[in-house]
Amino acid sequence: MKAVDSRDIPERILVVEDEQIVALDIRLHLERFGYTVVGIFPEAEQAIDFLEENRDTLPDLVIMDIHLQGEMDGVEASEIIRERHDIPVVYMTAYADEATLARAKVTEPFAYIIKPFEERELRTALVLAMHRHRMSLALREREQLLSRVMEAVTSGILVTDGSGTVRYSNSQVEGLARVDVSAGTSIDTVIPVQLLRELSNTLSGDATTGSVQWERTGAEETMETIEIRVFSLPPQFPGKVWLLTDLTERLNRERALREQEEQLSYSRRMEAVGRMAGGLAHDFNNLVTVMLGYARLALEDVVDYPDLKELRENVQGLYDTAHRSAELTRRLLTVSRVPASARVLFAPDELLKETLPMIEGVLRENIQLHATGHAGAVKVSADKRGMQQVLINLALNARDAMPRGGIVHLTTETVQIESSLATYSRTLEPGSYVLISVADTGEGIAPDDLPHVFEPFFTTKDELQGSGFGLATVYSVISDADGAVSVSSTIGRGTRFSLYLPVEEGPMEAGISTPDPEAAEDLRGSGTVLVVEEESGVRGMLVRTLRTHGYSPVSARSVGEGLLLLDHFAGCELIVTDLSAPYHTTSEIVSLFRNASPRARVVLLLGGEPVDAGQDATLLKPFEPAQLLRALRRLNGTA
């Protein structure tokens, strides 16, 4: 006889048999096989009570006669044992009618032993029953593990048969599909029919997988994206596996990352163009300064000659053009960089009130202006004069977008940003901001042009209408105020510019004052003035202006030449300079002149940001001759 593998032998068996001789015979066989008989009971109730009392040491198998003493037969007892203790049951019977067998099948017995039995039959039935039970337990464990895995994943999983009927679904499916799903549900009640058609097309031919994206409106009117992937099962298992994955958060992160990358790229482009604009402005400043100076001198030369009216008008045209050129250079410098010293604290509502007359002046009669300030007394820190230019530029843009008339809405309000907000210029952090909105009812901006509107030199207007610096100035002024700007537009409906400035605390400060327009005044003076200027055109214009107005100018092209001249003109008390020198800072150059002529007053001409180098006065290029003459009279004590 072949030895039985001990791993297939249950150690403990309970016998339920009402015939005592048969029960003892079974016991002898079992013990000979190596099993331990934990008990023999003639009634089912006794066996059930025994199991209840010994839950910690349950047997591995129960041999159960179908026909027993008492009110409960073996079939009923087996059903109770299976439900309560999950112990395999082997039926033993000498006879059974069809009805009894049908009842027995429901309890899923692990084997049948027909009395009388051979020893080999008993042993085989026990070994197979126990093996089947172990396989059943292993299968159940795998199913439980698979179920836990299915429930742990964040995706929804569906399994359908060949007819599209759901055979399995995890709990995530209902949340993603927003319908009740259970075994027997049709797949077309879970996934929209149109998407099923698209998936059907992707599975044509030899393809076994396919996917589509389900775009739909989610909570709070936000867009959700659900990816649906389908996998065909092998031919021997007709059906499909469906995987539903919520891509909304991932796509939002990717979109935010792209926006940040675009902002960074845009900022770098703006920085590069700004540096170029700054360089252009520096050179252009000198040219415009010369044009303004000579045009002013020419006007003064012909003002007393009525017969030269036509010539005076021509020079006036040149002078006005030079003024417009000066404004263009100021925009170039703004695009390059707004000086930090220009930032002051002010209330946006006050700014709106002060700027409205200027805005009304640039709008046509067929355009209505609706302006409301809701920001109250809150303050922001920015270049106030630059902010006025920002509002005027946006108003001009709105005007040009409405050739047949329309409405410009200009509003201020405070807003609380709860989470990071991506804009064209930067991502705003949570906090309190003043939102300045300028909206029009004009033609709108084409989608292809919208990403470029803040770039210097970019314009959609006729070359005689736009310079391409209006919105670039807006971008620079707002960015240098630690704010952000965004734009939205719809063709045929209009455009809205939104300016965000962080709310600041602190006392109000006065901004840089703007000189009054030139009036009739005595600008003449006297004394020796040293002019140190590298640019010959500017130097010549300054010398002529000073000489025309009573001064005795001497000029130098460099620091060294200027210091030598001071040795010969000991009485020189005024120095006008715009220069640089190797190995010397602006402050060191001013100190060199003061050491050479302690009584001298220094006027510094700058083409860029204001600096404090110890000078007595500062003029920013381009400037008019009258501004220089006023500064000299003030320093001489004659103003």
XYZ file of C-alpha atoms in Angstrom:
639
model
C 0.000 0.000 0.000
C 1.351 3.411 -0.972
C 2.030 5.708 1.930
C -0.217 8.722 2.279
C 1.453 12.133 2.395
C 1.067 13.417 5.944
C 0.371 16.895 4.622
C -2.936 15.578 3.208
C -4.021 13.978 6.498
C -6.217 16.088 8.767
C -5.218 15.670 12.360
C -8.647 16.033 13.985
C -11.998 14.609 12.830
C -15.468 14.763 14.372
C -17.845 11.847 13.664
C -21.648 12.236 13.736
C -23.222 8.739 13.395
C -26.246 7.357 15.224
C -25.357 3.669 14.716
C -22.862 2.896 17.459
C -21.211 -0.083 15.704
C -20.680 1.904 12.517
C -19.339 4.827 14.524
C -16.788 2.621 16.318
C -15.759 1.016 13.028
C -15.171 4.467 11.531
C -13.125 5.404 14.568
C -10.868 2.356 14.174
C -10.277 3.133 10.514
C -9.498 6.776 11.223
C -7.042 6.017 13.980
C -5.356 3.452 11.763
C -4.990 6.182 9.121
C -3.350 8.407 11.726
C -6.226 10.776 12.418
C -7.401 11.920 15.855
C -11.090 11.469 16.537
C -12.176 14.380 18.732
C -15.667 13.033 19.350
C -18.518 10.771 18.259
C -22.115 11.966 18.539
C -25.341 10.229 17.528
C -27.328 13.474 17.202
C -26.654 16.567 15.158
C -27.589 18.880 18.021
C -24.878 17.340 20.200
C -22.252 17.846 17.501
C -23.253 21.471 17.013
C -23.096 22.140 20.756
C -19.643 20.525 20.898
C -18.368 22.787 18.140
C -19.777 25.862 19.856
C -18.002 24.902 23.078
C -14.678 24.227 21.345
C -14.326 27.155 18.963
C -10.618 27.467 19.745
C -9.899 23.802 18.902
C -12.234 23.009 16.057
C -11.757 19.773 14.106
C -10.355 19.801 10.589
C -13.205 17.740 9.132
C -16.659 16.356 10.034
C -17.996 12.962 8.927
C -21.769 13.320 8.967
C -24.464 10.683 8.493
C -27.414 12.180 6.650
C -30.104 10.289 8.622
C -29.630 10.849 12.353
C -31.515 10.546 15.594
C -33.245 13.644 16.838
C -35.126 16.421 15.127
C -32.227 17.620 12.955
C -30.802 15.524 10.137
C -27.266 15.646 8.766
C -28.080 17.996 5.883
C -29.489 20.667 8.176
C -26.601 20.241 10.602
C -24.023 20.512 7.787
C -25.514 23.793 6.649
C -25.214 25.218 10.177
C -21.628 23.967 10.535
C -20.617 25.433 7.183
C -22.111 28.844 7.964
C -20.767 29.083 11.521
C -17.410 27.339 11.365
C -16.485 26.768 7.703
C -15.481 23.123 8.365
C -15.569 20.663 5.443
C -18.265 17.976 5.775
C -18.170 14.466 4.280
C -21.599 12.833 4.059
C -22.054 9.170 4.919
C -25.289 7.393 4.077
C -26.667 3.968 3.153
C -29.485 5.402 1.088
C -30.923 8.744 0.033
C -33.898 9.815 -2.011
C -33.708 12.477 -4.723
C -35.122 15.186 -2.504
C -32.558 14.518 0.228
C -29.705 14.531 -2.279
C -30.929 17.835 -3.687
C -30.877 19.305 -0.165
C -27.438 17.874 0.426
C -26.020 19.501 -2.693
C -27.039 22.928 -1.430
C -24.731 22.509 1.582
C -21.777 21.899 -0.786
C -20.406 18.715 0.843
C -16.784 17.823 0.121
C -17.458 14.092 -0.480
C -20.003 11.250 -0.199
C -19.314 7.850 1.398
C -21.833 5.111 0.666
C -22.346 2.511 3.379
C -21.102 -0.131 3.485
C -17.683 1.234 2.440
C -14.233 -0.125 1.867
C -11.310 1.203 3.879
C -9.694 2.524 0.693
C -12.875 4.402 -0.246
C -13.013 6.079 3.165
C -9.384 7.128 3.094
C -9.609 8.442 -0.496
C -12.731 10.434 0.285
C -11.085 12.021 3.339
C -7.856 12.907 1.542
C -9.711 14.428 -1.424
C -12.112 16.310 0.831
C -9.316 17.846 2.836
C -7.344 18.713 -0.276
C -10.386 20.323 -1.812
C -10.969 22.302 1.363
C -7.394 23.544 1.385
C -7.678 24.580 -2.255
C -10.937 26.307 -1.460
C -9.301 28.217 1.403
C -6.354 29.189 -0.801
C -8.697 30.359 -3.548
C -10.727 32.335 -1.039
C -7.588 33.987 0.321
C -6.508 34.947 -3.176
C -9.952 36.330 -3.905
C -9.889 38.340 -0.694
C -6.414 39.635 -1.512
C -7.510 40.543 -5.022
C -10.601 42.247 -3.644
C -8.517 44.258 -1.165
C -6.160 45.266 -3.964
C -9.092 46.246 -6.184
C -10.554 48.359 -3.400
C -7.181 49.921 -2.554
C -6.551 51.333 -6.031
C -7.933 54.793 -6.746
C -9.177 53.805 -10.198
C -12.546 52.246 -10.861
C -12.402 48.669 -12.190
C -15.158 46.877 -14.071
C -15.273 43.389 -15.563
C -17.950 42.661 -18.155
C -18.872 39.503 -20.009
C -19.257 39.113 -23.747
C -22.683 40.753 -23.713
C -21.488 43.859 -21.849
C -23.007 42.886 -18.512
C -21.039 43.834 -15.398
C -19.717 40.809 -13.508
C -17.494 42.673 -11.064
C -16.898 46.277 -9.997
C -14.981 47.890 -7.166
C -16.410 50.633 -4.994
C -14.577 53.441 -6.823
C -16.645 52.886 -9.965
C -19.813 54.399 -8.536
C -18.034 57.574 -7.458
C -16.391 58.024 -10.839
C -19.378 57.034 -12.968
C -21.959 58.665 -10.649
C -24.356 55.713 -11.026
C -25.192 52.654 -8.952
C -23.231 49.682 -10.277
C -23.629 46.033 -9.343
C -23.353 42.613 -10.943
C -25.836 42.478 -13.798
C -25.651 46.189 -14.653
C -25.252 46.944 -18.355
C -22.058 48.782 -19.279
C -23.980 51.373 -21.318
C -25.613 52.632 -18.113
C -22.162 53.234 -16.627
C -20.303 54.774 -19.572
C -21.946 57.143 -22.098
C -22.870 55.448 -25.363
C -20.843 57.922 -27.439
C -17.683 56.993 -25.546
C -18.475 53.300 -25.966
C -18.656 53.856 -29.723
C -15.267 55.584 -29.700
C -13.785 52.726 -27.691
C -15.342 50.210 -30.060
C -13.543 51.902 -32.943
C -10.195 51.709 -31.133
C -10.695 47.976 -30.528
C -11.292 47.143 -34.171
C -8.934 44.745 -35.910
C -6.251 43.104 -33.790
C -6.217 45.800 -31.112
C -6.879 44.511 -27.595
C -6.692 47.817 -25.698
C -8.133 51.279 -26.169
C -8.756 54.492 -24.259
C -10.787 57.692 -24.373
C -11.073 60.735 -22.118
C -14.427 61.606 -20.592
C -14.771 65.388 -20.214
C -17.624 66.497 -17.988
C -18.664 69.259 -15.610
C -17.891 68.484 -11.987
C -18.647 70.122 -8.671
C -18.782 73.927 -8.627
C -18.895 73.962 -12.430
C -15.269 72.816 -12.687
C -14.201 70.525 -15.506
C -13.328 66.906 -14.750
C -11.435 64.477 -16.951
C -11.949 60.727 -16.522
C -9.742 58.408 -18.551
C -11.456 55.181 -19.631
C -9.194 52.315 -20.677
C -10.547 48.981 -21.875
C -8.728 45.666 -22.228
C -10.086 42.669 -24.119
C -9.833 39.362 -22.275
C -8.444 36.228 -23.985
C -10.874 34.350 -26.265
C -11.445 31.618 -23.691
C -12.813 34.307 -21.333
C -15.075 36.486 -23.506
C -15.391 39.914 -21.962
C -13.510 43.094 -21.112
C -11.809 44.833 -18.212
C -12.561 48.558 -17.835
C -10.316 50.979 -15.946
C -11.705 54.409 -14.974
C -9.109 56.912 -13.699
C -9.722 60.491 -12.571
C -7.067 62.580 -14.349
C -8.414 65.949 -13.191
C -5.879 66.634 -10.444
C -2.934 65.404 -12.504
C -3.968 67.447 -15.534
C -4.454 70.504 -13.311
C -0.942 70.057 -11.909
C 0.481 69.638 -15.393
C -1.444 72.697 -16.562
C -0.157 74.731 -13.607
C 3.394 73.562 -14.324
C 3.071 74.566 -17.980
C 1.724 77.966 -16.945
C 4.655 78.465 -14.584
C 7.092 77.454 -17.310
C 5.393 79.828 -19.734
C 5.530 82.612 -17.137
C 9.225 81.961 -16.568
C 9.905 81.933 -20.298
C 7.839 85.075 -20.757
C 9.646 86.819 -17.886
C 13.009 85.918 -19.383
C 11.953 87.255 -22.773
C 10.690 90.424 -21.146
C 13.939 90.762 -19.213
C 15.998 90.338 -22.389
C 13.863 92.784 -24.347
C 13.945 95.133 -21.372
C 17.737 95.136 -21.346
C 17.726 95.885 -25.054
C 15.138 98.615 -24.559
C 17.236 100.121 -21.786
C 20.274 100.228 -24.030
C 18.275 101.827 -26.830
C 16.792 104.356 -24.429
C 20.229 105.377 -23.141
C 21.464 106.202 -26.638
C 18.152 107.707 -27.696
C 18.086 109.901 -24.593
C 21.165 111.771 -25.750
C 19.691 112.331 -29.216
C 16.359 113.549 -27.845
C 18.102 115.825 -25.338
C 19.993 117.453 -28.201
C 16.818 117.802 -30.298
C 14.891 119.350 -27.406
C 17.727 121.731 -26.627
C 18.341 123.022 -30.122
C 14.628 123.180 -30.928
C 14.086 125.299 -27.822
C 16.965 127.572 -28.693
C 15.624 127.943 -32.227
C 12.180 128.872 -30.901
C 13.711 131.530 -28.657
C 15.658 132.904 -31.629
C 12.580 133.403 -33.834
C 9.931 134.269 -31.236
C 10.389 138.042 -31.692
C 10.253 137.975 -35.508
C 6.647 137.947 -36.792
C 7.783 137.610 -40.381
C 9.370 134.252 -39.480
C 6.032 132.767 -38.447
C 6.279 129.843 -40.868
C 9.787 129.037 -39.680
C 8.622 129.263 -36.059
C 5.790 126.808 -36.801
C 8.253 124.411 -38.396
C 10.551 124.593 -35.385
C 7.554 124.194 -33.096
C 6.674 120.998 -34.970
C 10.222 119.765 -34.469
C 10.026 120.689 -30.781
C 6.694 118.870 -30.328
C 8.057 115.790 -32.077
C 11.076 115.834 -29.786
C 8.669 115.925 -26.835
C 6.865 112.837 -28.127
C 10.209 111.149 -28.622
C 11.065 111.960 -25.017
C 7.868 110.212 -23.937
C 8.857 107.163 -25.989
C 12.238 106.983 -24.264
C 10.509 107.175 -20.895
C 8.428 104.169 -21.939
C 11.564 102.357 -23.027
C 13.108 102.986 -19.622
C 9.921 101.844 -17.919
C 10.012 98.589 -19.887
C 13.666 98.221 -18.965
C 13.112 98.886 -15.279
C 11.074 101.161 -13.019
C 13.363 102.726 -10.397
C 12.684 101.365 -6.934
C 12.869 104.920 -5.583
C 9.731 105.766 -7.574
C 7.553 103.440 -5.471
C 5.350 105.163 -2.906
C 2.297 104.260 -0.847
C -1.007 105.550 -2.181
C -4.697 104.690 -2.262
C -5.825 103.275 -5.627
C -9.173 105.053 -5.325
C -7.344 108.387 -5.010
C -5.231 107.463 -8.028
C -8.406 106.732 -9.962
C -9.903 110.067 -8.967
C -6.770 111.976 -9.977
C -6.391 110.152 -13.298
C -10.014 110.290 -14.481
C -9.746 113.793 -16.024
C -6.747 112.663 -18.069
C -8.557 109.505 -19.189
C -11.660 111.484 -20.145
C -9.415 113.719 -22.219
C -8.145 110.865 -24.397
C -11.542 109.214 -25.011
C -13.766 110.186 -27.918
C -17.274 111.567 -27.447
C -18.854 108.290 -28.593
C -17.221 106.386 -25.716
C -18.759 106.310 -22.239
C -16.551 105.993 -19.166
C -17.966 104.163 -16.133
C -15.540 104.424 -13.226
C -16.171 103.171 -9.686
C -13.761 102.861 -6.789
C -14.477 100.185 -4.185
C -10.986 99.760 -2.714
C -11.618 102.289 0.051
C -8.637 103.499 2.051
C -6.374 100.509 1.413
C -2.924 101.332 0.085
C -0.557 99.831 -2.441
C 3.125 100.439 -3.126
C 3.957 101.309 -6.723
C 5.246 104.022 -9.023
C 2.282 106.370 -8.785
C 3.160 108.337 -11.888
C 3.757 105.057 -13.682
C 0.352 103.784 -12.515
C -1.299 106.869 -13.981
C 0.398 106.062 -17.268
C -0.797 102.452 -16.937
C -4.433 103.540 -16.648
C -4.074 105.995 -19.520
C -2.429 103.352 -21.717
C -5.246 100.890 -21.020
C -7.832 103.594 -21.723
C -6.114 104.377 -25.035
C -6.116 100.694 -25.893
C -9.837 100.513 -25.127
C -10.504 103.620 -27.207
C -8.671 102.232 -30.230
C -10.589 98.945 -29.905
C -13.935 100.797 -30.191
C -13.824 102.898 -33.393
C -17.643 103.017 -33.459
C -17.944 103.843 -29.769
C -18.684 101.799 -26.688
C -18.149 101.696 -22.938
C -14.998 101.627 -20.820
C -15.458 100.176 -17.326
C -12.765 101.128 -14.814
C -13.102 99.691 -11.301
C -11.058 99.123 -8.167
C -11.827 96.628 -5.420
C -10.095 94.574 -2.746
C -9.961 90.822 -3.234
C -8.768 87.971 -1.049
C -6.909 85.266 -2.946
C -7.260 81.998 -1.031
C -4.966 79.836 -3.166
C -2.194 80.449 -5.682
C -3.486 82.255 -8.775
C -1.648 81.954 -12.095
C -1.577 85.113 -14.259
C 0.294 86.200 -17.362
C 3.135 87.796 -15.409
C 3.478 85.628 -12.308
C 1.700 83.335 -9.855
C 0.126 85.298 -7.007
C 0.449 83.891 -3.519
C -2.579 83.872 -1.193
C -3.258 87.238 0.411
C -5.053 90.584 0.094
C -4.842 92.445 -3.200
C -6.315 95.476 -4.884
C -7.812 94.499 -8.226
C -7.922 97.253 -10.843
C -9.996 96.268 -13.861
C -10.176 98.070 -17.193
C -12.737 96.542 -19.551
C -14.120 97.638 -22.902
C -16.887 96.565 -25.253
C -14.665 96.667 -28.306
C -13.528 94.326 -31.031
C -11.511 92.018 -28.790
C -8.051 90.539 -29.285
C -7.405 87.558 -31.535
C -6.475 84.382 -29.592
C -3.157 84.118 -31.463
C -2.232 87.674 -30.461
C -3.308 87.421 -26.821
C -0.095 85.736 -25.500
C 2.048 88.513 -27.044
C 0.207 91.704 -26.080
C 2.614 92.582 -23.244
C 5.755 92.156 -25.329
C 7.633 95.358 -26.228
C 7.345 96.377 -29.892
C 4.309 94.112 -30.387
C 1.245 95.907 -31.720
C -1.797 95.046 -33.807
C -2.413 98.702 -34.649
C -1.336 100.672 -37.663
C 2.290 101.734 -37.357
C 1.176 105.349 -37.063
C -1.153 104.530 -34.159
C 0.853 102.271 -31.873
C 4.477 102.071 -30.754
C 4.174 98.664 -29.091
C 5.147 99.999 -25.657
C 1.763 100.767 -24.090
C 1.027 97.305 -22.681
C 4.722 96.560 -22.149
C 4.733 99.580 -19.837
C 1.688 98.177 -18.030
C 3.462 94.850 -17.562
C 6.666 96.455 -16.241
C 5.057 98.913 -13.825
C 2.795 96.246 -12.317
C 5.569 93.633 -12.126
C 7.951 96.054 -10.402
C 5.221 96.727 -7.840
C 5.204 92.988 -6.977
C 1.838 92.736 -8.679
C 0.487 90.748 -11.582
C -1.489 91.392 -14.726
C -3.841 89.203 -16.731
C -6.030 89.714 -19.761
C -9.117 88.016 -21.155
C -10.773 88.797 -24.441
C -13.593 87.619 -26.684
C -13.734 88.599 -30.333
C -16.638 90.956 -30.884
C -17.421 91.350 -27.175
C -14.444 93.150 -25.685
C -11.340 92.859 -23.529
C -10.671 93.011 -19.803
C -7.299 93.793 -18.204
C -6.956 92.836 -14.529
C -4.187 94.389 -12.434
C -3.393 92.868 -9.026
C -1.397 94.887 -6.478
C -0.671 93.593 -2.958
C -2.245 95.578 -0.134
C 0.389 97.416 1.920
C 0.459 98.915 5.411
C 2.056 102.213 6.385
C 1.653 105.995 6.062
C 0.990 107.689 2.757
C 4.008 109.122 0.976
C 4.317 111.737 -1.678
C 5.475 110.574 -5.053
C 7.957 112.201 -7.390
C 6.537 115.574 -8.288
C 6.034 116.513 -11.891
C 7.331 119.983 -12.822
C 4.796 122.545 -13.911
C 4.657 123.226 -17.623
C 7.194 125.779 -18.742
C 5.956 129.299 -18.312
C 7.381 132.659 -19.270
C 10.189 133.268 -16.768
C 13.659 134.698 -16.518
C 16.119 131.830 -16.842
C 19.264 133.874 -17.361
C 22.252 133.615 -15.066
C 25.957 134.302 -14.806
C 29.194 132.656 -13.844
C 31.474 129.957 -15.147
C 29.962 126.526 -15.688
C 32.049 123.437 -16.410
C 30.242 121.012 -18.746
C 31.672 117.480 -18.723
C 29.898 115.319 -21.325
C 31.200 112.475 -23.475
C 28.542 112.863 -26.192
C 29.587 115.726 -28.453
C 26.027 116.549 -29.559
C 24.781 116.909 -25.999
C 27.906 118.791 -24.974
C 27.535 121.294 -27.825
C 23.857 121.895 -27.082
C 24.552 122.469 -23.375
C 27.357 124.926 -24.099
C 25.200 126.929 -26.495
C 22.230 126.936 -24.115
C 24.371 128.211 -21.243
C 26.073 130.868 -23.356
C 22.724 132.056 -24.737
C 21.435 132.533 -21.198
C 24.345 134.535 -19.819
C 26.713 131.878 -18.493
C 30.361 131.379 -19.398
C 30.599 127.684 -20.190
C 33.742 125.616 -20.573
C 33.503 122.014 -21.739
C 35.406 118.773 -21.316
C 35.004 115.306 -22.800
C 36.298 113.295 -19.830
C 36.863 113.356 -16.083
C 40.581 113.958 -16.465
C 40.063 116.846 -18.885
C 37.446 118.347 -16.594
C 39.775 118.205 -13.570
C 42.520 119.957 -15.588
C 40.108 122.738 -16.571
C 39.183 123.311 -12.930
C 42.834 124.155 -12.257
C 42.566 127.031 -14.780
C 39.109 128.231 -13.760
C 39.361 128.608 -10.022
C 36.128 130.609 -9.938
C 34.044 127.802 -11.444
C 31.174 127.165 -9.062
C 28.851 125.069 -11.225
C 29.630 121.688 -12.771
C 27.254 119.854 -15.120
C 28.334 116.283 -15.776
C 27.126 113.026 -17.318
C 29.988 110.618 -17.562
C 31.715 107.512 -16.399
C 35.372 106.832 -15.749
C 37.420 103.623 -15.583
C 37.804 102.237 -12.061
C 35.593 104.999 -10.563
C 32.010 104.987 -9.381
C 29.693 107.952 -9.883
C 30.121 108.893 -6.209
C 33.909 108.827 -6.565
C 33.736 111.060 -9.656
C 31.602 113.625 -7.794
C 34.123 113.538 -4.922
C 37.004 114.175 -7.360
C 35.298 117.339 -8.637
C 34.493 118.534 -5.110
C 38.083 118.032 -4.010
C 39.308 119.991 -7.026
C 36.787 122.799 -6.475
C 35.299 122.662 -2.933
C 32.819 125.466 -3.613
C 31.506 123.917 -6.800
C 27.886 122.774 -6.992
C 27.396 119.602 -9.047
C 24.442 118.855 -11.345
C 24.358 115.209 -12.409
C 22.769 114.294 -15.743
C 21.550 110.702 -15.822
C 20.183 108.546 -18.580
C 18.893 105.803 -16.301
C 17.880 105.374 -12.679
C 18.372 108.187 -10.156
C 21.381 107.638 -7.898
C 22.593 109.423 -4.798
C 26.248 110.209 -5.457
C 26.462 113.337 -3.313
C 25.419 115.658 -6.158
C 23.490 118.878 -5.542
C 20.886 118.347 -8.260
C 19.817 115.669 -10.722
C 18.285 115.836 -14.178
C 17.052 112.756 -15.987
C 17.526 112.622 -19.737
C 15.844 113.618 -21.899
C 15.326 117.061 -20.350
C 14.543 120.531 -21.602
C 17.018 123.404 -21.390
C 14.653 125.227 -19.029
C 14.973 122.428 -16.465
C 18.760 122.770 -16.427
C 18.596 126.567 -16.235
C 16.186 126.436 -13.301
C 18.472 124.023 -11.462
C 21.493 126.309 -11.982
C 19.605 129.398 -10.764
C 18.427 127.516 -7.697
C 21.958 126.355 -6.870
C 23.294 129.894 -7.439
C 20.677 131.295 -5.104
C 19.060 133.397 -7.828
C 15.900 131.352 -8.385
